[in-house]
Amino acid sequence: TGPAAYVYSGMFSYDIQQQSPTDLFALNWHNFSAPLSGIGEFQYAIYEVAASSSSSSQANANANRLMFLEWTRCGPETALTGTNVTSGWIRPALLEGYRYVPCVRVISGSGLVSAERCAVGVDVGSVSAGLGPDSPPVAFLFDSPAPPGQTKKVVGGVNIPSGATNDSVTL
């Protein structure tokens, strides 16, 4: 067997854990395979978990998740941000106080559907970045202003690595 497949919330090779924008979302995935007939395409979905469920066990959170974005085809893409993701939202915006969990599955060249793989998810609300030896990695996404009728998109981000201190981060 090959390396395990991973799905991440955000633009980096780890899950961002918080975000404040309610109209943007990013996800990426790696190491998926379909050994017998190859990968035909990827599909992604986003689940919503109430804040009271997201902090409890992963099994409980999975049992309490609701579909936010139905399974959506994205062809061979392995990363999506901004309007690529938001065009299929069931509601026009993410809700503060909820966790959003992106999942990905493979449709093989012969039409077989794999089991879904999911990220831990991202909590939407105000973002705080603590620095210090025990701090988790934090990523901030920046969006661009959009003309009326168009959706904002992610234009950049800042990655603060795990364990960063006040002396090691300059913005």
Coordinates of N, CA, C and O in Angstrom, one line a residue:
T1 N 0.8 -1.2 0.0 CA 0.0 0.0 0.0 C 0.9 1.3 0.0 O 2.0 1.3 0.5
G2 N 0.4 2.3 -0.6 CA 1.1 3.6 -0.6 C 0.9 4.4 0.6 O 0.2 4.0 1.6
P3 N 1.3 5.7 0.6 CA 1.1 6.6 1.7 C -0.3 6.9 1.9 O -1.1 6.8 1.0
A4 N -0.7 7.2 3.1 CA -2.1 7.5 3.4 C -2.5 8.8 2.7 O -1.7 9.7 2.5
A5 N -3.8 8.9 2.4 CA -4.3 10.1 1.7 C -4.7 11.1 2.8 O -5.1 10.7 3.9
Y6 N -4.5 12.4 2.5 CA -4.7 13.4 3.5 C -5.6 14.5 2.9 O -5.4 14.9 1.7
V7 N -6.5 15.1 3.7 CA -7.3 16.3 3.3 C -7.0 17.4 4.4 O -7.0 17.1 5.6
Y8 N -6.8 18.6 3.9 CA -6.5 19.7 4.8 C -7.4 20.9 4.6 O -7.7 21.2 3.4
S9 N -7.8 21.5 5.7 CA -8.5 22.8 5.6 C -7.5 23.9 5.4 O -6.5 23.9 6.2
G10 N -7.6 24.7 4.4 CA -6.6 25.7 4.1 C -5.7 25.4 2.9 O -5.9 24.5 2.2
M11 N -4.7 26.2 2.8 CA -3.8 26.2 1.6 C -2.5 25.5 1.9 O -1.6 25.4 1.1
F12 N -2.3 25.0 3.1 CA -1.0 24.4 3.6 C -1.1 22.9 3.8 O -2.2 22.4 3.8
S13 N 0.0 22.3 4.1 CA 0.0 20.8 4.3 C -0.3 20.5 5.7 O 0.3 19.6 6.3
Y14 N -1.2 21.2 6.3 CA -1.7 20.9 7.7 C -3.0 21.6 7.8 O -3.3 22.5 7.0
D15 N -3.9 21.3 8.7 CA -5.2 21.9 8.9 C -5.0 23.3 9.6 O -4.3 23.4 10.6
I16 N -5.6 24.3 9.0 CA -5.7 25.5 9.8 C -6.9 25.3 10.7 O -7.8 24.5 10.4
Q17 N -6.8 25.8 11.9 CA -7.8 25.5 12.9 C -8.9 26.5 13.1 O -9.9 26.3 13.6
Q18 N -8.6 27.8 12.7 CA -9.5 28.9 12.9 C -9.5 29.8 11.6 O -8.4 29.9 11.0
Q19 N -10.6 30.4 11.3 CA -10.6 31.4 10.3 C -11.7 32.4 10.6 O -12.7 32.0 11.2
S20 N -11.5 33.7 10.3 CA -12.6 34.6 10.5 C -13.5 34.9 9.3 O -14.6 35.2 9.5
P21 N -13.0 34.8 8.1 CA -13.9 35.1 7.0 C -15.0 34.1 6.9 O -14.8 32.9 7.1
T22 N -16.2 34.6 6.7 CA -17.4 33.7 6.6 C -17.8 33.4 5.1 O -18.7 32.7 4.8
D23 N -17.1 34.1 4.2 CA -17.4 33.9 2.8 C -16.2 33.3 1.9 O -16.3 33.3 0.7
L24 N -15.2 32.7 2.6 CA -14.1 32.1 1.9 C -13.8 30.7 2.5 O -14.1 30.5 3.7
F25 N -13.3 29.8 1.7 CA -12.9 28.5 2.2 C -11.8 28.0 1.3 O -11.8 28.2 0.1
A26 N -10.8 27.3 1.9 CA -9.8 26.7 1.1 C -9.6 25.3 1.6 O -9.7 25.0 2.8
L27 N -9.2 24.4 0.7 CA -8.9 23.0 1.0 C -7.9 22.4 0.0 O -7.8 22.9 -1.1
N28 N -7.1 21.4 0.4 CA -6.2 20.8 -0.5 C -6.1 19.3 0.0 O -6.4 19.0 1.1
W29 N -5.6 18.4 -0.9 CA -5.5 17.0 -0.6 C -4.3 16.4 -1.3 O -3.9 16.9 -2.3
H30 N -3.8 15.3 -0.7 CA -2.6 14.6 -1.2 C -2.7 13.1 -1.1 O -3.4 12.6 -0.2
N31 N -2.0 12.4 -1.9 CA -1.7 11.0 -1.8 C -2.9 10.1 -2.1 O -2.9 9.0 -1.6
F32 N -3.9 10.5 -2.8 CA -5.0 9.7 -3.1 C -4.6 8.8 -4.3 O -3.8 9.2 -5.1
S33 N -5.2 7.6 -4.4 CA -4.8 6.7 -5.5 C -6.0 5.8 -5.8 O -7.0 5.7 -5.1
A34 N -6.0 5.3 -7.0 CA -6.9 4.3 -7.5 C -6.1 3.3 -8.3 O -6.0 3.5 -9.6
P35 N -5.5 2.3 -7.7 CA -4.4 1.5 -8.3 C -4.9 0.7 -9.6 O -4.1 0.6 -10.5
L36 N -6.1 0.2 -9.6 CA -6.4 -0.7 -10.7 C -6.8 0.1 -12.0 O -6.4 -0.3 -13.1
S37 N -7.5 1.2 -11.9 CA -8.0 1.9 -13.1 C -7.6 3.3 -13.1 O -8.0 4.1 -14.0
G38 N -6.8 3.8 -12.1 CA -6.4 5.2 -12.1 C -7.5 6.1 -11.6 O -8.7 5.7 -11.5
I39 N -7.1 7.3 -11.2 CA -8.1 8.3 -10.8 C -8.8 8.9 -11.9 O -8.1 9.5 -12.9
G40 N -10.1 8.8 -11.9 CA -10.9 9.5 -13.0 C -11.2 11.0 -12.6 O -11.0 11.8 -13.4
E41 N -11.5 11.2 -11.4 CA -11.8 12.6 -10.9 C -11.9 12.5 -9.4 O -12.0 11.5 -8.8
F42 N -11.8 13.8 -8.8 CA -12.0 13.9 -7.4 C -13.4 14.6 -7.2 O -13.9 15.3 -8.0
Q43 N -14.0 14.3 -6.0 CA -15.2 15.1 -5.6 C -14.9 15.5 -4.2 O -14.2 14.9 -3.4
Y44 N -15.5 16.6 -3.8 CA -15.4 17.1 -2.4 C -16.7 17.5 -1.9 O -17.7 17.8 -2.6
A45 N -16.8 17.5 -0.6 CA -18.1 17.9 0.1 C -17.6 18.6 1.4 O -16.5 18.5 1.8
I46 N -18.5 19.5 1.9 CA -18.1 20.2 3.2 C -19.3 19.9 4.2 O -20.5 20.1 3.8
Y47 N -18.9 19.5 5.4 CA -19.9 19.2 6.4 C -19.8 20.4 7.5 O -18.7 21.0 7.6
E48 N -20.9 20.6 8.1 CA -21.0 21.6 9.2 C -21.2 20.9 10.5 O -22.1 20.0 10.6
V49 N -20.5 21.3 11.5 CA -20.6 20.7 12.9 C -20.8 21.8 13.9 O -20.0 22.8 13.9
A50 N -21.8 21.8 14.7 CA -22.1 22.8 15.7 C -20.9 22.9 16.7 O -20.3 21.9 16.9
A51 N -20.6 24.0 17.2 CA -19.5 24.3 18.1 C -19.5 23.3 19.3 O -18.5 22.8 19.7
S52 N -20.7 23.0 19.8 CA -20.8 22.2 21.0 C -20.4 20.7 20.6 O -19.9 20.0 21.5
S53 N -20.5 20.3 19.4 CA -20.1 19.0 19.0 C -18.6 19.0 18.5 O -18.0 17.9 18.7
S54 N -18.1 20.1 18.0 CA -16.8 20.0 17.4 C -15.7 19.9 18.4 O -14.6 19.4 18.1
S55 N -15.9 20.3 19.7 CA -14.9 20.1 20.7 C -14.9 18.8 21.4 O -14.0 18.5 22.1
S56 N -15.9 18.0 21.2 CA -16.0 16.7 21.8 C -15.3 15.7 20.9 O -14.6 16.0 20.0
S57 N -15.5 14.4 21.1 CA -14.7 13.4 20.4 C -15.0 13.4 18.9 O -16.1 13.9 18.4
Q58 N -14.1 13.0 18.1 CA -14.2 13.0 16.6 C -15.4 12.1 16.2 O -16.2 12.5 15.3
A59 N -15.6 11.0 16.9 CA -16.8 10.1 16.5 C -18.1 10.9 16.8 O -19.0 10.8 15.9
N60 N -18.2 11.6 17.9 CA -19.4 12.4 18.2 C -19.6 13.5 17.2 O -20.7 13.7 16.7
A61 N -18.5 14.2 16.8 CA -18.6 15.2 15.8 C -19.1 14.7 14.5 O -19.9 15.3 13.8
N62 N -18.5 13.5 14.0 CA -19.0 13.0 12.8 C -20.4 12.6 12.8 O -21.1 12.7 11.8
A63 N -20.9 12.1 13.9 CA -22.3 11.7 14.1 C -23.2 12.9 14.0 O -24.4 12.8 13.6
N64 N -22.8 14.1 14.4 CA -23.6 15.3 14.4 C -23.4 16.3 13.3 O -23.8 17.4 13.3
R65 N -22.7 15.8 12.2 CA -22.4 16.7 11.1 C -23.6 16.8 10.1 O -24.3 15.8 9.9
L66 N -23.7 18.0 9.6 CA -24.8 18.2 8.6 C -24.1 18.6 7.3 O -23.0 19.2 7.2
M67 N -24.7 18.2 6.1 CA -24.1 18.6 4.8 C -24.2 20.1 4.6 O -25.3 20.7 4.8
F68 N -23.1 20.7 4.3 CA -23.1 22.1 4.0 C -23.0 22.3 2.5 O -23.6 23.2 1.9
L69 N -22.1 21.5 1.9 CA -21.9 21.5 0.4 C -22.0 20.0 -0.1 O -21.3 19.2 0.4
E70 N -23.0 19.7 -0.9 CA -23.1 18.4 -1.5 C -21.9 18.0 -2.2 O -21.1 18.8 -2.6
W71 N -21.7 16.7 -2.5 CA -20.6 16.2 -3.2 C -20.5 16.9 -4.6 O -21.5 17.0 -5.3
T72 N -19.4 17.5 -4.9 CA -19.2 18.3 -6.1 C -17.9 17.8 -6.8 O -16.9 17.6 -6.3
R73 N -18.1 17.7 -8.1 CA -17.0 17.3 -9.0 C -16.0 18.4 -9.1 O -16.4 19.6 -9.3
C74 N -14.7 18.0 -9.1 CA -13.7 19.1 -9.4 C -12.6 18.6 -10.3 O -11.5 19.1 -10.3
G75 N -12.8 17.5 -11.0 CA -11.9 17.0 -12.0 C -10.6 16.5 -11.3 O -10.6 16.0 -10.2
P76 N -9.4 16.9 -11.9 CA -8.1 16.5 -11.4 C -7.6 17.4 -10.4 O -6.5 17.2 -9.8
E77 N -8.3 18.5 -10.0 CA -7.8 19.5 -9.1 C -7.5 18.9 -7.7 O -8.2 18.0 -7.3
T78 N -6.4 19.3 -7.1 CA -6.1 18.8 -5.7 C -6.0 20.0 -4.7 O -5.5 19.8 -3.6
A79 N -6.4 21.2 -5.1 CA -6.5 22.3 -4.2 C -7.6 23.2 -4.7 O -7.7 23.5 -5.9
L80 N -8.4 23.8 -3.8 CA -9.5 24.7 -4.2 C -9.5 25.8 -3.2 O -9.3 25.6 -2.0
T81 N -9.7 27.1 -3.7 CA -9.8 28.2 -2.8 C -10.9 29.1 -3.4 O -11.2 29.1 -4.5
G82 N -11.4 30.0 -2.5 CA -12.3 31.1 -2.9 C -13.5 30.7 -3.7 O -14.3 29.8 -3.3
T83 N -13.7 31.3 -4.9 CA -14.9 31.0 -5.7 C -15.0 29.6 -6.2 O -16.1 29.1 -6.5
N84 N -13.9 28.9 -6.4 CA -14.0 27.5 -6.8 C -14.8 26.7 -5.8 O -15.4 25.7 -6.2
V85 N -14.7 27.0 -4.5 CA -15.3 26.3 -3.5 C -16.7 26.8 -3.2 O -17.7 26.1 -3.1
T86 N -16.8 28.1 -3.1 CA -18.1 28.8 -2.6 C -19.2 28.7 -3.6 O -20.4 29.0 -3.2
S87 N -19.0 28.5 -4.9 CA -20.1 28.5 -5.9 C -21.1 27.5 -5.6 O -22.3 27.7 -6.1
G88 N -20.9 26.4 -4.9 CA -21.9 25.4 -4.7 C -22.5 25.4 -3.3 O -23.2 24.5 -2.9
W89 N -22.2 26.5 -2.5 CA -22.6 26.5 -1.1 C -24.2 26.4 -1.0 O -24.9 27.0 -1.8
I90 N -24.6 25.7 0.0 CA -26.1 25.6 0.3 C -26.6 26.9 0.8 O -27.7 27.3 0.5
R91 N -25.8 27.5 1.7 CA -26.1 28.8 2.2 C -25.1 29.8 1.7 O -24.0 29.4 1.3
P92 N -25.4 31.1 1.7 CA -24.4 32.1 1.1 C -23.2 32.3 2.0 O -22.3 32.9 1.5
A93 N -23.2 31.9 3.2 CA -22.0 32.1 4.0 C -21.8 31.1 5.1 O -22.8 30.4 5.5
L94 N -20.6 30.9 5.6 CA -20.3 30.1 6.8 C -20.8 30.8 8.0 O -21.0 32.0 8.0
L95 N -21.2 30.1 9.0 CA -21.7 30.7 10.3 C -20.6 30.7 11.3 O -19.9 29.7 11.5
E96 N -20.5 31.8 12.0 CA -19.5 31.9 13.1 C -20.0 30.9 14.2 O -21.2 30.7 14.4
G97 N -19.0 30.3 14.9 CA -19.3 29.3 15.9 C -19.5 27.9 15.4 O -19.9 27.0 16.2
Y98 N -19.3 27.6 14.2 CA -19.4 26.3 13.6 C -18.0 25.8 13.1 O -17.2 26.7 12.7
R99 N -17.9 24.5 13.0 CA -16.7 23.9 12.4 C -17.1 23.4 11.0 O -18.2 22.8 10.8
Y100 N -16.3 23.7 10.0 CA -16.5 23.2 8.6 C -15.5 22.2 8.3 O -14.3 22.4 8.4
V101 N -15.9 21.0 7.9 CA -15.1 19.8 7.7 C -15.1 19.4 6.2 O -16.1 18.9 5.7
P102 N -14.0 19.7 5.5 CA -14.0 19.3 4.1 C -13.6 17.8 3.9 O -12.8 17.3 4.7
C103 N -14.2 17.1 3.0 CA -14.0 15.7 2.7 C -13.8 15.5 1.2 O -14.3 16.3 0.4
V104 N -13.0 14.6 0.9 CA -12.7 14.3 -0.6 C -12.8 12.8 -0.8 O -12.5 12.0 0.1
R105 N -13.2 12.4 -2.0 CA -13.3 11.0 -2.4 C -12.8 11.0 -3.9 O -12.9 12.0 -4.6
V106 N -12.5 9.8 -4.3 CA -12.0 9.5 -5.6 C -13.0 8.7 -6.4 O -13.6 7.8 -5.9
I107 N -13.2 9.1 -7.7 CA -14.0 8.3 -8.6 C -13.0 7.7 -9.5 O -12.2 8.5 -10.2
S108 N -12.8 6.4 -9.5 CA -11.8 5.8 -10.3 C -12.1 5.8 -11.8 O -13.3 6.1 -12.2
G109 N -11.2 5.5 -12.6 CA -11.4 5.5 -14.1 C -12.5 4.5 -14.5 O -13.2 4.7 -15.5
S110 N -12.8 3.5 -13.7 CA -13.8 2.5 -14.0 C -15.1 2.9 -13.2 O -16.1 2.1 -13.3
G111 N -15.2 4.0 -12.5 CA -16.4 4.5 -11.9 C -16.6 4.1 -10.5 O -17.7 4.4 -9.9
L112 N -15.6 3.4 -9.8 CA -15.8 3.1 -8.4 C -15.6 4.3 -7.6 O -14.7 5.1 -7.8
V113 N -16.3 4.4 -6.5 CA -16.3 5.5 -5.6 C -15.5 5.1 -4.3 O -15.9 4.1 -3.7
S114 N -14.5 5.8 -3.9 CA -13.7 5.5 -2.7 C -14.5 6.0 -1.5 O -15.4 6.7 -1.6
A115 N -14.0 5.5 -0.4 CA -14.5 6.0 0.9 C -14.0 7.5 1.0 O -13.0 7.8 0.5
E116 N -14.7 8.3 1.7 CA -14.3 9.7 1.9 C -13.1 9.8 2.9 O -13.0 9.0 3.8
R117 N -12.3 10.8 2.7 CA -11.2 11.1 3.7 C -11.5 12.6 4.1 O -11.8 13.4 3.2
C118 N -11.5 12.9 5.4 CA -11.9 14.2 5.8 C -10.7 14.9 6.6 O -9.9 14.2 7.3
A119 N -10.7 16.2 6.5 CA -9.8 17.0 7.4 C -10.4 17.1 8.8 O -11.6 16.7 9.0
V120 N -9.6 17.6 9.7 CA -10.2 17.9 11.0 C -11.2 19.0 11.0 O -12.2 18.9 11.7
G121 N -11.0 20.0 10.1 CA -12.0 21.0 9.9 C -11.5 22.3 10.5 O -10.5 22.4 11.2
V122 N -12.2 23.4 10.2 CA -11.8 24.7 10.6 C -12.9 25.4 11.4 O -14.1 25.3 10.9
D123 N -12.6 26.0 12.5 CA -13.7 26.7 13.3 C -13.7 28.2 12.7 O -12.7 28.8 12.6
V124 N -15.0 28.6 12.5 CA -15.2 30.0 12.0 C -15.5 30.9 13.1 O -16.4 30.6 13.9
G125 N -14.9 32.0 13.2 CA -15.1 33.0 14.2 C -13.9 33.9 14.3 O -13.0 33.9 13.5
S126 N -13.8 34.6 15.4 CA -12.6 35.5 15.6 C -11.4 34.6 15.8 O -11.4 33.5 16.3
V127 N -10.3 35.0 15.2 CA -9.0 34.3 15.2 C -8.0 34.9 16.2 O -7.8 36.1 16.2
S128 N -7.4 34.0 17.0 CA -6.4 34.5 17.9 C -5.2 33.6 17.6 O -5.3 32.4 17.4
A129 N -4.0 34.2 17.7 CA -2.8 33.5 17.4 C -1.9 33.6 18.6 O -1.3 34.7 18.9
G130 N -1.8 32.6 19.4 CA -0.9 32.6 20.5 C 0.5 32.2 20.1 O 0.6 31.3 19.2
L131 N 1.5 32.8 20.6 CA 2.9 32.4 20.3 C 3.5 31.8 21.5 O 3.3 32.2 22.6
G132 N 4.4 30.9 21.2 CA 5.2 30.2 22.3 C 5.5 28.8 22.0 O 5.1 28.3 20.9
P133 N 6.3 28.1 22.8 CA 6.7 26.8 22.5 C 5.6 25.8 22.3 O 5.8 24.8 21.6
D134 N 4.5 25.9 22.9 CA 3.4 25.0 22.8 C 2.3 25.4 21.8 O 1.3 24.8 21.7
S135 N 2.6 26.5 21.1 CA 1.5 27.0 20.2 C 1.4 26.2 18.9 O 2.3 25.7 18.4
P136 N 0.1 26.0 18.5 CA -0.1 25.2 17.2 C 0.2 26.1 16.0 O 0.3 27.3 16.2
P137 N 0.4 25.5 14.8 CA 0.5 26.4 13.7 C -0.7 27.2 13.4 O -1.8 26.7 13.7
V138 N -0.6 28.4 12.9 CA -1.7 29.2 12.6 C -1.5 29.8 11.2 O -0.4 30.1 10.8
A139 N -2.6 29.8 10.4 CA -2.5 30.4 9.1 C -3.6 31.5 8.9 O -4.7 31.3 9.4
F140 N -3.3 32.6 8.4 CA -4.3 33.7 8.1 C -4.4 33.8 6.6 O -3.4 33.8 5.9
L141 N -5.7 33.8 6.1 CA -5.9 33.9 4.7 C -6.4 35.4 4.5 O -7.1 36.0 5.3
F142 N -5.9 35.9 3.3 CA -6.3 37.3 3.0 C -7.1 37.2 1.7 O -6.8 36.5 0.8
D143 N -8.2 38.0 1.7 CA -9.0 38.0 0.5 C -8.9 39.3 -0.2 O -8.3 40.3 0.2
S144 N -9.4 39.3 -1.5 CA -9.4 40.5 -2.3 C -10.8 41.1 -2.3 O -11.8 40.4 -2.2
P145 N -10.9 42.5 -2.4 CA -12.2 43.1 -2.6 C -12.8 42.6 -3.9 O -12.1 42.3 -4.9
A146 N -14.1 42.4 -4.0 CA -14.7 42.0 -5.2 C -15.8 43.0 -5.6 O -16.5 43.6 -4.8
P147 N -15.9 43.2 -7.0 CA -16.9 44.0 -7.5 C -18.3 43.5 -7.1 O -18.4 42.3 -6.9
P148 N -19.4 44.3 -7.1 CA -20.7 43.8 -6.8 C -21.1 42.6 -7.7 O -20.8 42.6 -8.9
G149 N -21.6 41.6 -7.1 CA -22.1 40.4 -7.8 C -21.0 39.4 -8.0 O -21.2 38.3 -8.6
Q150 N -19.8 39.6 -7.6 CA -18.7 38.7 -7.7 C -18.2 38.2 -6.4 O -18.4 38.9 -5.4
T151 N -17.6 37.0 -6.3 CA -17.2 36.5 -5.0 C -15.8 36.8 -4.8 O -14.9 36.8 -5.7
K152 N -15.4 37.1 -3.5 CA -14.0 37.3 -3.1 C -13.2 36.1 -3.3 O -13.8 35.0 -3.3
K153 N -11.9 36.2 -3.4 CA -11.1 35.0 -3.5 C -9.9 35.2 -2.6 O -9.5 36.3 -2.3
V154 N -9.3 34.1 -2.2 CA -8.1 34.1 -1.4 C -7.0 34.5 -2.3 O -6.8 34.0 -3.4
V155 N -6.2 35.5 -1.8 CA -5.1 36.0 -2.6 C -3.7 35.8 -1.9 O -2.7 36.0 -2.5
G156 N -3.8 35.3 -0.7 CA -2.5 35.1 0.0 C -2.7 34.6 1.4 O -3.9 34.6 1.9
G157 N -1.7 34.3 2.1 CA -1.8 33.8 3.5 C -0.5 34.0 4.2 O 0.6 34.2 3.6
V158 N -0.5 34.0 5.5 CA 0.7 34.0 6.4 C 0.6 32.8 7.2 O -0.4 32.4 7.8
N159 N 1.7 32.1 7.2 CA 1.9 30.8 8.0 C 2.8 31.1 9.2 O 3.9 31.5 9.1
I160 N 2.2 30.9 10.4 CA 3.0 31.0 11.6 C 3.3 29.6 12.1 O 2.3 28.9 12.5
P161 N 4.5 29.1 12.0 CA 4.8 27.7 12.4 C 4.5 27.4 13.9 O 4.6 28.3 14.7
S162 N 4.4 26.1 14.1 CA 4.2 25.6 15.5 C 5.4 26.0 16.3 O 6.5 25.9 15.9
G163 N 5.2 26.5 17.6 CA 6.2 26.8 18.5 C 6.9 28.2 18.2 O 7.9 28.5 18.8
A164 N 6.3 29.0 17.3 CA 6.9 30.3 17.1 C 6.8 31.2 18.3 O 5.9 31.1 19.1
T165 N 7.8 32.1 18.4 CA 7.8 33.0 19.6 C 7.7 34.4 19.0 O 7.8 34.7 17.8
N166 N 7.5 35.4 20.0 CA 7.5 36.8 19.6 C 8.7 37.2 18.8 O 8.6 38.1 17.9
D167 N 9.8 36.7 19.1 CA 11.1 37.1 18.4 C 11.2 36.5 17.0 O 12.0 36.9 16.2
S168 N 10.4 35.4 16.7 CA 10.6 34.7 15.4 C 9.6 35.1 14.4 O 9.6 34.6 13.3
V169 N 8.6 35.9 14.7 CA 7.5 36.2 13.7 C 7.4 37.7 13.5 O 7.3 38.5 14.5
T170 N 7.6 38.1 12.3 CA 7.5 39.5 11.9 C 6.5 39.6 10.7 O 6.7 38.9 9.7
L171 N 5.5 40.4 10.9 CA 4.5 40.5 9.8 C 4.7 41.9 9.1 O 5.0 42.9 9.7

